[in-house]
Short mmCIF file of C-alpha atoms in Angstrom, two decimals:
data_model
loop_
_atom_site.label_atom_id
_atom_site.label_comp_id
_atom_site.label_asym_id
_atom_site.label_seq_id
_atom_site.Cartn_x
_atom_site.Cartn_y
_atom_site.Cartn_z
CA MET A 1 23.03 3.24 3.69
CA SER A 2 20.02 4.33 5.77
CA THR A 3 20.15 6.47 8.90
CA GLN A 4 17.46 6.02 11.52
CA ILE A 5 16.48 9.46 12.83
CA GLN A 6 13.53 8.40 14.92
CA ARG A 7 11.71 5.15 15.60
CA TYR A 8 8.79 4.04 17.71
CA ILE A 9 7.33 0.53 17.53
CA SER A 10 4.47 -1.14 19.36
CA LYS A 11 2.24 -4.10 18.50
CA GLN A 12 -0.44 -2.02 16.78
CA PHE A 13 1.26 1.28 15.95
CA SER A 14 4.71 2.27 14.71
CA MET A 15 6.37 5.31 13.18
CA GLU A 16 9.79 5.89 11.68
CA HIS A 17 11.87 8.66 10.18
CA LYS A 18 14.69 7.58 7.87
CA VAL A 19 17.28 9.06 5.52
CA THR A 20 19.05 7.06 2.78
CA ASP A 21 22.03 8.60 0.98
CA SER A 22 22.09 6.31 -2.07
CA PRO A 23 18.70 4.58 -2.35
CA GLU A 24 18.11 1.35 -4.23
CA GLU A 25 14.87 0.12 -5.76
CA ILE A 26 12.31 -1.12 -3.23
CA LYS A 27 10.75 -4.27 -4.62
CA THR A 28 7.08 -5.13 -4.74
CA HIS A 29 5.64 -5.69 -1.29
CA LEU A 30 2.65 -5.15 0.94
CA HIS A 31 2.15 -4.75 4.66
CA ASP A 32 -0.12 -6.45 7.15
CA ARG A 33 -0.88 -2.95 8.44
CA TYR A 34 -2.16 0.30 6.98
CA GLU A 35 0.50 2.86 6.10
CA LEU A 36 0.78 6.64 5.92
CA PHE A 37 3.96 7.50 4.00
CA TYR A 38 5.23 11.09 4.38
CA PHE A 39 7.64 12.05 1.58
CA ILE A 40 10.30 14.63 2.45
CA SER A 41 12.92 14.45 -0.30
CA GLY A 42 14.22 12.26 -3.10
CA ASP A 43 13.65 11.47 -6.77
CA LEU A 44 11.26 8.56 -7.08
CA THR A 45 8.09 7.12 -8.52
CA TYR A 46 5.74 5.33 -6.12
CA TYR A 47 3.81 2.52 -7.84
CA ILE A 48 0.60 1.24 -6.25
CA GLU A 49 -1.59 -1.42 -7.87
CA GLY A 50 -0.79 -0.29 -11.39
CA GLN A 51 -0.81 3.46 -10.80
CA ALA A 52 2.31 5.61 -10.80
CA TYR A 53 2.62 8.52 -8.39
CA LYS A 54 5.37 11.11 -8.84
CA LEU A 55 5.93 12.63 -5.41
CA SER A 56 6.80 16.12 -4.21
CA PRO A 57 7.99 17.11 -0.73
CA ASN A 58 5.20 16.96 1.89
CA ASP A 59 3.02 14.61 -0.18
CA ILE A 60 1.46 11.78 1.82
CA VAL A 61 0.71 8.37 0.33
CA ILE A 62 -1.80 6.07 2.02
CA THR A 63 -1.98 2.31 1.42
CA ASN A 64 -4.02 -0.46 2.96
CA SER A 65 -3.00 -4.06 3.59
CA ARG A 66 -4.34 -5.22 0.20
CA GLU A 67 -2.43 -2.83 -2.05
CA LEU A 68 0.78 -3.99 -3.71
CA HIS A 69 3.33 -1.22 -3.99
CA ARG A 70 6.94 -0.58 -4.87
CA ILE A 71 9.28 2.40 -5.17
CA VAL A 72 11.52 3.06 -8.17
CA PHE A 73 14.23 5.69 -7.78
CA ASN A 74 14.85 7.90 -10.81
CA SER A 75 18.25 8.94 -9.46
CA ASN A 76 20.34 8.24 -6.36
CA VAL A 77 19.82 11.60 -4.67
CA ARG A 78 19.28 11.65 -0.90
CA TYR A 79 15.97 10.02 0.09
CA GLU A 80 14.17 11.07 3.27
CA ARG A 81 10.77 9.88 4.45
CA LYS A 82 8.58 9.25 7.45
CA TYR A 83 5.87 6.68 7.83
CA ILE A 84 3.26 5.47 10.22
CA GLN A 85 2.04 1.88 10.14
CA PHE A 86 -0.90 0.75 12.22
CA LYS A 87 -3.47 -1.99 12.57
CA PRO A 88 -7.17 -1.09 12.46
CA GLU A 89 -7.55 -2.44 16.00
CA TYR A 90 -5.43 0.47 17.24
CA ILE A 91 -8.37 2.85 16.90
CA SER A 92 -11.29 0.37 16.83
CA ALA A 93 -12.59 1.48 20.24
CA PHE A 94 -13.24 4.94 18.76
CA GLN A 95 -15.08 3.78 15.64
CA THR A 96 -18.86 4.22 15.54
CA ASP A 97 -21.66 2.91 13.34
CA ASP A 98 -22.09 6.40 11.90
CA TYR A 99 -18.45 7.33 11.33
CA ASN A 100 -15.60 5.22 9.93
CA MET A 101 -12.24 6.93 10.40
CA LEU A 102 -10.61 4.42 8.04
CA TYR A 103 -12.96 5.05 5.13
CA PRO A 104 -10.38 6.76 2.84
CA ILE A 105 -7.94 3.91 3.45
CA GLU A 106 -10.32 0.98 3.13
CA ASN A 107 -12.90 2.11 0.59
CA ARG A 108 -10.99 3.15 -2.49
CA LYS A 109 -10.52 1.26 -5.70
CA LEU A 110 -7.11 -0.38 -5.28
CA GLY A 111 -4.36 1.96 -6.45
CA PHE A 112 -6.63 4.97 -6.86
CA CYS A 113 -6.56 8.23 -4.89
CA ASN A 114 -3.64 7.13 -2.72
CA LYS A 115 -1.91 10.51 -2.62
CA ILE A 116 -2.73 13.55 -0.52
CA PRO A 117 -0.93 16.45 -2.24
CA ALA A 118 1.44 18.64 -0.26
CA GLU A 119 -0.81 21.70 -0.49
CA GLU A 120 -3.58 19.82 1.31
CA VAL A 121 -1.18 18.34 3.86
CA LEU A 122 0.02 21.82 4.79
CA GLU A 123 -3.36 23.55 4.57
CA TYR A 124 -4.98 21.05 6.89
CA LYS A 125 -1.86 20.97 9.10
CA ILE A 126 -1.36 17.22 8.93
CA ASN A 127 2.36 17.92 9.10
CA GLU A 128 1.88 19.60 12.48
CA LEU A 129 -0.20 16.71 13.81
CA TRP A 130 2.53 14.33 12.64
CA GLU A 131 5.16 16.33 14.54
CA GLN A 132 3.01 16.28 17.67
CA ILE A 133 2.78 12.48 17.50
CA GLU A 134 6.56 12.29 17.10
CA GLN A 135 7.00 14.44 20.19
CA THR A 136 4.71 12.25 22.30
CA THR A 137 6.69 9.11 21.36
CA GLN A 138 9.72 10.72 23.03
CA GLU A 139 7.91 11.36 26.28
CA ALA A 140 7.86 8.95 29.20
CA SER A 141 4.88 10.50 30.95
CA PRO A 142 1.92 8.29 31.99
CA GLU A 143 -0.41 10.09 29.59
CA SER A 144 1.85 10.00 26.50
CA GLN A 145 0.25 6.87 25.00
CA ILE A 146 -3.21 8.41 25.34
CA MET A 147 -2.06 11.71 23.83
CA MET A 148 -0.40 9.92 20.92
CA LYS A 149 -3.56 8.03 20.06
CA ALA A 150 -5.73 11.12 20.48
CA ILE A 151 -3.59 13.13 18.03
CA PHE A 152 -3.51 10.23 15.57
CA ILE A 153 -7.31 10.00 15.65
CA GLN A 154 -7.43 13.72 14.94
CA MET A 155 -5.15 13.10 11.95
CA LEU A 156 -7.41 10.35 10.57
CA ILE A 157 -10.46 12.57 10.95
CA THR A 158 -8.63 15.35 9.08
CA ILE A 159 -7.74 12.95 6.26
CA ASN A 160 -11.42 11.98 6.05
CA LYS A 161 -12.33 15.65 5.66
CA ILE A 162 -9.84 16.07 2.84
CA PHE A 163 -11.09 13.05 0.94
CA SER A 164 -14.76 13.90 1.40
CA LYS A 165 -14.12 17.36 -0.05
CA TYR A 166 -11.58 16.62 -2.78
CA ASN A 167 -12.04 12.97 -3.71
CA HIS A 168 -13.35 13.71 -7.22
CA THR A 169 -10.57 16.24 -7.76
CA TYR A 170 -7.98 13.62 -6.90
CA THR A 171 -9.48 11.25 -9.42
CA ASP A 172 -9.40 13.91 -12.12
CA ARG A 173 -5.73 14.67 -11.43
CA HIS A 174 -4.65 11.19 -12.47
CA LYS A 175 -4.89 10.01 -16.07
CA TYR A 176 -4.94 6.24 -16.07
CA ASP A 177 -4.30 3.97 -19.02
CA GLU A 178 -7.77 2.49 -19.54
CA LYS A 179 -6.38 -0.68 -21.10
CA ILE A 180 -4.12 -1.34 -18.09
CA VAL A 181 -6.96 -0.58 -15.65
CA ALA A 182 -9.16 -3.10 -17.50
CA ILE A 183 -6.41 -5.74 -17.43
CA LEU A 184 -5.77 -5.21 -13.70
CA ASP A 185 -9.48 -5.50 -13.00
CA TYR A 186 -9.68 -8.71 -15.03
CA ILE A 187 -6.70 -10.24 -13.20
CA ASN A 188 -8.13 -9.41 -9.78
CA LYS A 189 -11.50 -10.94 -10.65
CA ASN A 190 -10.11 -14.11 -12.23
CA LEU A 191 -7.18 -15.19 -10.07
CA GLU A 192 -8.49 -18.76 -9.92
CA GLU A 193 -8.30 -19.06 -13.72
CA LYS A 194 -5.25 -19.79 -15.85
CA ILE A 195 -4.10 -16.29 -16.80
CA SER A 196 -1.41 -16.31 -19.46
CA LEU A 197 0.03 -13.60 -21.69
CA ASP A 198 -1.60 -15.34 -24.67
CA ARG A 199 -4.97 -15.18 -22.96
CA LEU A 200 -4.57 -11.49 -22.12
CA GLN A 201 -3.42 -10.80 -25.67
CA GLN A 202 -6.52 -12.45 -27.08
CA LYS A 203 -8.96 -10.87 -24.66
CA PHE A 204 -7.66 -7.30 -24.81
CA TYR A 205 -6.50 -7.22 -28.45
CA VAL A 206 -2.95 -6.16 -27.65
CA ASN A 207 0.32 -7.83 -28.64
CA LYS A 208 1.67 -9.70 -25.63
CA TYR A 209 5.16 -8.26 -25.99
CA TYR A 210 3.79 -4.74 -26.15
CA LEU A 211 1.50 -5.62 -23.24
CA CYS A 212 4.50 -6.62 -21.13
CA HIS A 213 6.14 -3.30 -21.97
CA ILE A 214 3.18 -1.03 -21.16
CA PHE A 215 2.22 -3.05 -18.08
CA LYS A 216 5.70 -2.63 -16.59
CA LEU A 217 5.82 1.02 -17.65
CA ASN A 218 2.46 1.84 -16.08
CA THR A 219 2.52 -0.35 -12.98
CA GLY A 220 6.16 -0.95 -12.10
CA PHE A 221 5.41 -4.70 -12.04
CA THR A 222 5.76 -7.45 -14.61
CA VAL A 223 2.49 -9.18 -15.49
CA ILE A 224 3.54 -12.48 -13.89
CA GLU A 225 4.90 -10.76 -10.80
CA TYR A 226 1.62 -8.94 -10.28
CA ILE A 227 -0.50 -12.07 -10.77
CA THR A 228 1.69 -14.07 -8.37
CA TYR A 229 1.56 -11.46 -5.62
CA LYS A 230 -2.20 -11.07 -5.91
CA ARG A 231 -2.70 -14.85 -5.78
CA ILE A 232 -0.57 -15.15 -2.66
CA MET A 233 -2.45 -12.29 -1.02
CA SER A 234 -5.75 -13.98 -1.81
CA ALA A 235 -4.40 -17.29 -0.50
CA ILE A 236 -3.48 -15.62 2.81
CA GLU A 237 -7.11 -14.56 3.28
CA LEU A 238 -8.28 -18.11 2.60
CA LEU A 239 -5.73 -19.63 4.97
CA MET A 240 -6.69 -17.26 7.75
CA SER A 241 -10.35 -18.14 7.27
CA GLY A 242 -9.58 -21.85 7.76
CA THR A 243 -9.02 -23.14 4.22
CA PRO A 244 -6.32 -25.87 4.11
CA ALA A 245 -3.13 -24.88 2.26
CA LEU A 246 -3.61 -27.27 -0.67
CA ASP A 247 -7.19 -26.12 -1.24
CA ALA A 248 -6.10 -22.49 -1.00
CA ALA A 249 -3.38 -23.06 -3.60
CA HIS A 250 -5.86 -24.51 -6.10
CA ALA A 251 -8.48 -21.86 -5.30
CA VAL A 252 -6.17 -19.02 -6.32
CA GLY A 253 -4.96 -20.60 -9.54
CA PHE A 254 -1.78 -22.53 -8.70
CA GLY A 255 -1.56 -25.79 -10.63
CA ASP A 256 0.68 -27.56 -8.13
CA TYR A 257 1.44 -27.14 -4.45
CA SER A 258 5.22 -26.99 -4.87
CA THR A 259 5.04 -23.86 -7.03
CA PHE A 260 2.57 -22.30 -4.59
CA TYR A 261 4.76 -23.11 -1.60
CA LYS A 262 7.89 -21.61 -3.14
CA ALA A 263 6.06 -18.43 -4.20
CA PHE A 264 4.43 -18.14 -0.77
CA ARG A 265 7.76 -18.48 1.08
CA HIS A 266 9.45 -16.01 -1.30
CA ILE A 267 6.79 -13.32 -0.85
CA THR A 268 5.83 -13.70 2.80
CA GLY A 269 8.90 -15.29 4.34
CA PHE A 270 6.66 -17.89 5.97
CA SER A 271 5.13 -21.23 5.08
CA PRO A 272 1.39 -21.41 4.24
CA LYS A 273 0.77 -23.52 7.37
CA GLN A 274 1.96 -20.64 9.55
CA TYR A 275 -1.01 -18.59 8.29
CA TYR A 276 -3.52 -21.43 8.51
CA ARG A 277 -6.13 -21.07 11.22
CA LYS A 278 -8.25 -24.12 12.05
#
């Protein structure tokens, strides 16, 4: 059971603070917004696009709208977290040609360098900025919305500073399975092809049963689950650019529309036509 400590929701920006006494596995998903996830307590592994992040209190995890992620709990100890979700349009008026506040969120290899360690969060006082934003959401003053956005922009600029200084260090801290990284890269570049376990076995010289085991171990996803989610995500982009649903289904590797439709409804909760823009 989850307890809502604090919640603020608007069309382009939201933040929540929750506590769950006996957490259950959070299945593979993605958001249509960018997310800053502030970990407070719990015993979990955060999987993002094939990379596993073991979290400590005050770690922050950032994900964009293209990164599949899931949370696996190693035990049922009390789980507390905060998160901010926002759309890029929320701060677009403050972006310039010379400075992109969203660079660390948008311009990483998927699943890489998602975590800001607690020591950096505290040193750069991101935790204090977060608390200031929380305080402004509780105020009813005319200037509160402006103050909230101003503090959030300051937070994004601070995150940029951290990544520009420590980006290579972050990369060095994570040891990735090169075989899995190669397989993930192949899947993402060949979604329109027929990708089977037999094909992956032949291409990467690894037994398909062992592949299933190490893929799940390293990514938190099954091979088929990952391929399906990535195909649906790619289909959404096509639909929103004006590609008819049937053409989008074939373009991302689905052999028949019925299978595509069922997978689309299961993952998004909507029909493909609801994403289609003429």
